[in-house]
mmCIF file with all atom_site columns, C-alpha atoms in Angstrom:
data_model
loop_
_atom_site.group_PDB
_atom_site.id
_atom_site.type_symbol
_atom_site.label_atom_id
_atom_site.label_alt_id
_atom_site.label_comp_id
_atom_site.label_asym_id
_atom_site.label_entity_id
_atom_site.label_seq_id
_atom_site.pdbx_PDB_ins_code
_atom_site.Cartn_x
_atom_site.Cartn_y
_atom_site.Cartn_z
_atom_site.occupancy
_atom_site.B_iso_or_equiv
_atom_site.pdbx_formal_charge
_atom_site.auth_seq_id
_atom_site.auth_comp_id
_atom_site.auth_asym_id
_atom_site.auth_atom_id
_atom_site.pdbx_PDB_model_num
ATOM 1  C CA . MET A 1 1  ? 134.286 43.731 114.293 1.00 0.00 ? 2  MET A CA 1
ATOM 2  C CA . GLN A 1 2  ? 134.742 40.657 116.465 1.00 0.00 ? 3  GLN A CA 1
ATOM 3  C CA . ARG A 1 3  ? 133.414 42.382 119.591 1.00 0.00 ? 4  ARG A CA 1
ATOM 4  C CA . ALA A 1 4  ? 130.349 43.604 117.724 1.00 0.00 ? 5  ALA A CA 1
ATOM 5  C CA . MET A 1 5  ? 129.717 40.145 116.300 1.00 0.00 ? 6  MET A CA 1
ATOM 6  C CA . ALA A 1 6  ? 130.152 38.536 119.716 1.00 0.00 ? 7  ALA A CA 1
ATOM 7  C CA . GLY A 1 7  ? 127.583 40.929 121.146 1.00 0.00 ? 8  GLY A CA 1
ATOM 8  C CA . ALA A 1 8  ? 125.141 40.148 118.339 1.00 0.00 ? 9  ALA A CA 1
ATOM 9  C CA . ASP A 1 9  ? 125.652 36.375 118.751 1.00 0.00 ? 10 ASP A CA 1
ATOM 10 C CA . VAL A 1 10 ? 123.360 36.334 121.774 1.00 0.00 ? 11 VAL A CA 1
ATOM 11 C CA . LEU A 1 11 ? 120.411 37.706 119.780 1.00 0.00 ? 12 LEU A CA 1
ATOM 12 C CA . SER A 1 12 ? 117.722 35.592 118.200 1.00 0.00 ? 13 SER A CA 1
ATOM 13 C CA . PRO A 1 13 ? 117.419 35.994 114.411 1.00 0.00 ? 14 PRO A CA 1
ATOM 14 C CA . GLU A 1 14 ? 114.249 38.022 115.002 1.00 0.00 ? 15 GLU A CA 1
ATOM 15 C CA . ASN A 1 15 ? 115.969 40.414 117.390 1.00 0.00 ? 16 ASN A CA 1
ATOM 16 C CA . PHE A 1 16 ? 118.966 40.669 115.043 1.00 0.00 ? 17 PHE A CA 1
ATOM 17 C CA . ARG A 1 17 ? 116.629 41.908 112.290 1.00 0.00 ? 18 ARG A CA 1
ATOM 18 C CA . LYS A 1 18 ? 114.284 43.951 114.508 1.00 0.00 ? 19 LYS A CA 1
ATOM 19 C CA . ASP A 1 19 ? 113.924 47.629 113.662 1.00 0.00 ? 20 ASP A CA 1
ATOM 20 C CA . LEU A 1 20 ? 114.553 49.562 116.871 1.00 0.00 ? 21 LEU A CA 1
ATOM 21 C CA . GLY A 1 21 ? 113.974 52.954 115.329 1.00 0.00 ? 22 GLY A CA 1
ATOM 22 C CA . SER A 1 22 ? 117.625 53.983 115.552 1.00 0.00 ? 23 SER A CA 1
ATOM 23 C CA . SER A 1 23 ? 119.498 55.793 112.800 1.00 0.00 ? 24 SER A CA 1
ATOM 24 C CA . HIS A 1 24 ? 120.255 52.492 111.016 1.00 0.00 ? 25 HIS A CA 1
ATOM 25 C CA . GLY A 1 25 ? 117.192 50.604 112.158 1.00 0.00 ? 26 GLY A CA 1
ATOM 26 C CA . GLY A 1 26 ? 118.575 48.127 114.650 1.00 0.00 ? 27 GLY A CA 1
ATOM 27 C CA . VAL A 1 27 ? 121.475 45.798 115.266 1.00 0.00 ? 28 VAL A CA 1
ATOM 28 C CA . ARG A 1 28 ? 121.557 44.347 111.737 1.00 0.00 ? 29 ARG A CA 1
ATOM 29 C CA . GLY A 1 29 ? 121.283 47.766 110.125 1.00 0.00 ? 30 GLY A CA 1
ATOM 30 C CA . THR A 1 30 ? 124.036 49.194 112.300 1.00 0.00 ? 31 THR A CA 1
ATOM 31 C CA . LEU A 1 31 ? 126.415 46.278 111.707 1.00 0.00 ? 32 LEU A CA 1
ATOM 32 C CA . VAL A 1 32 ? 125.725 46.300 107.955 1.00 0.00 ? 33 VAL A CA 1
ATOM 33 C CA . HIS A 1 33 ? 126.372 50.051 107.914 1.00 0.00 ? 34 HIS A CA 1
ATOM 34 C CA . MET A 1 34 ? 129.718 49.527 109.676 1.00 0.00 ? 35 MET A CA 1
ATOM 35 C CA . PHE A 1 35 ? 130.700 46.737 107.300 1.00 0.00 ? 36 PHE A CA 1
ATOM 36 C CA . SER A 1 36 ? 129.505 48.639 104.247 1.00 0.00 ? 37 SER A CA 1
ATOM 37 C CA . GLN A 1 37 ? 131.615 51.673 105.103 1.00 0.00 ? 38 GLN A CA 1
ATOM 38 C CA . GLU A 1 38 ? 134.733 49.538 105.571 1.00 0.00 ? 39 GLU A CA 1
ATOM 39 C CA . TRP A 1 39 ? 134.012 47.780 102.280 1.00 0.00 ? 40 TRP A CA 1
ATOM 40 C CA . MET A 1 40 ? 133.477 51.076 100.429 1.00 0.00 ? 41 MET A CA 1
ATOM 41 C CA . TRP A 1 41 ? 136.754 52.552 101.709 1.00 0.00 ? 42 TRP A CA 1
ATOM 42 C CA . LEU A 1 42 ? 138.665 49.423 100.740 1.00 0.00 ? 43 LEU A CA 1
ATOM 43 C CA . GLU A 1 43 ? 137.135 49.560 97.262  1.00 0.00 ? 44 GLU A CA 1
ATOM 44 C CA . ARG A 1 44 ? 138.203 53.210 96.960  1.00 0.00 ? 45 ARG A CA 1
ATOM 45 C CA . TRP A 1 45 ? 141.759 52.289 97.975  1.00 0.00 ? 46 TRP A CA 1
ATOM 46 C CA . LYS A 1 46 ? 141.685 49.764 95.115  1.00 0.00 ? 47 LYS A CA 1
ATOM 47 C CA . GLY A 1 47 ? 140.750 52.565 92.716  1.00 0.00 ? 48 GLY A CA 1
ATOM 48 C CA . LEU A 1 48 ? 137.128 51.489 92.386  1.00 0.00 ? 49 LEU A CA 1
ATOM 49 C CA . ALA A 1 49 ? 134.135 53.682 93.081  1.00 0.00 ? 50 ALA A CA 1
ATOM 50 C CA . PRO A 1 50 ? 131.149 51.820 94.529  1.00 0.00 ? 51 PRO A CA 1
ATOM 51 C CA . ASN A 1 51 ? 127.994 53.803 93.879  1.00 0.00 ? 52 ASN A CA 1
ATOM 52 C CA . ARG A 1 52 ? 125.920 52.472 96.763  1.00 0.00 ? 53 ARG A CA 1
ATOM 53 C CA . ALA A 1 53 ? 126.209 51.146 100.269 1.00 0.00 ? 54 ALA A CA 1
ATOM 54 C CA . LEU A 1 54 ? 125.330 47.524 100.927 1.00 0.00 ? 55 LEU A CA 1
ATOM 55 C CA . ASP A 1 55 ? 121.710 46.768 101.739 1.00 0.00 ? 56 ASP A CA 1
ATOM 56 C CA . GLU A 1 56 ? 120.917 45.027 105.011 1.00 0.00 ? 57 GLU A CA 1
ATOM 57 C CA . SER A 1 57 ? 118.519 42.679 103.190 1.00 0.00 ? 58 SER A CA 1
ATOM 58 C CA . GLU A 1 58 ? 121.638 41.015 101.738 1.00 0.00 ? 59 GLU A CA 1
ATOM 59 C CA . PHE A 1 59 ? 122.306 39.696 105.250 1.00 0.00 ? 60 PHE A CA 1
ATOM 60 C CA . PRO A 1 60 ? 119.230 37.858 106.570 1.00 0.00 ? 61 PRO A CA 1
ATOM 61 C CA . VAL A 1 61 ? 121.227 36.269 109.403 1.00 0.00 ? 62 VAL A CA 1
ATOM 62 C CA . LEU A 1 62 ? 124.314 37.222 111.367 1.00 0.00 ? 63 LEU A CA 1
ATOM 63 C CA . ALA A 1 63 ? 126.318 34.335 109.880 1.00 0.00 ? 64 ALA A CA 1
ATOM 64 C CA . ALA A 1 64 ? 125.973 35.824 106.385 1.00 0.00 ? 65 ALA A CA 1
ATOM 65 C CA . LEU A 1 65 ? 127.325 39.170 107.571 1.00 0.00 ? 66 LEU A CA 1
ATOM 66 C CA . ARG A 1 66 ? 130.139 37.514 109.546 1.00 0.00 ? 67 ARG A CA 1
ATOM 67 C CA . GLU A 1 67 ? 131.223 35.502 106.504 1.00 0.00 ? 68 GLU A CA 1
ATOM 68 C CA . ARG A 1 68 ? 131.407 38.563 104.248 1.00 0.00 ? 69 ARG A CA 1
ATOM 69 C CA . TRP A 1 69 ? 133.159 40.668 106.890 1.00 0.00 ? 70 TRP A CA 1
ATOM 70 C CA . LEU A 1 70 ? 135.764 37.979 107.542 1.00 0.00 ? 71 LEU A CA 1
ATOM 71 C CA . GLY A 1 71 ? 136.327 37.713 103.791 1.00 0.00 ? 72 GLY A CA 1
ATOM 72 C CA . LEU A 1 72 ? 136.925 41.454 103.650 1.00 0.00 ? 73 LEU A CA 1
ATOM 73 C CA . ALA A 1 73 ? 139.405 41.233 106.516 1.00 0.00 ? 74 ALA A CA 1
ATOM 74 C CA . GLU A 1 74 ? 141.432 38.696 104.543 1.00 0.00 ? 75 GLU A CA 1
ATOM 75 C CA . HIS A 1 75 ? 142.047 41.166 101.714 1.00 0.00 ? 76 HIS A CA 1
#
């Protein structure tokens, strides 16, 4: 996670959100997908059953994603 975040740190907010046409859109979509999958598996380990992946619109800037991901790492 930290290496991916460090790589994304050099991007402008526009480039962070830019759709590059990849399987998850772009950098934001890919990082949110990675975070969402970790979050979903952790929830399953807790006995919960999330019914949807997280939406990248919940993370308009990299700092918002970093904060949530660091919070997940603390649990």
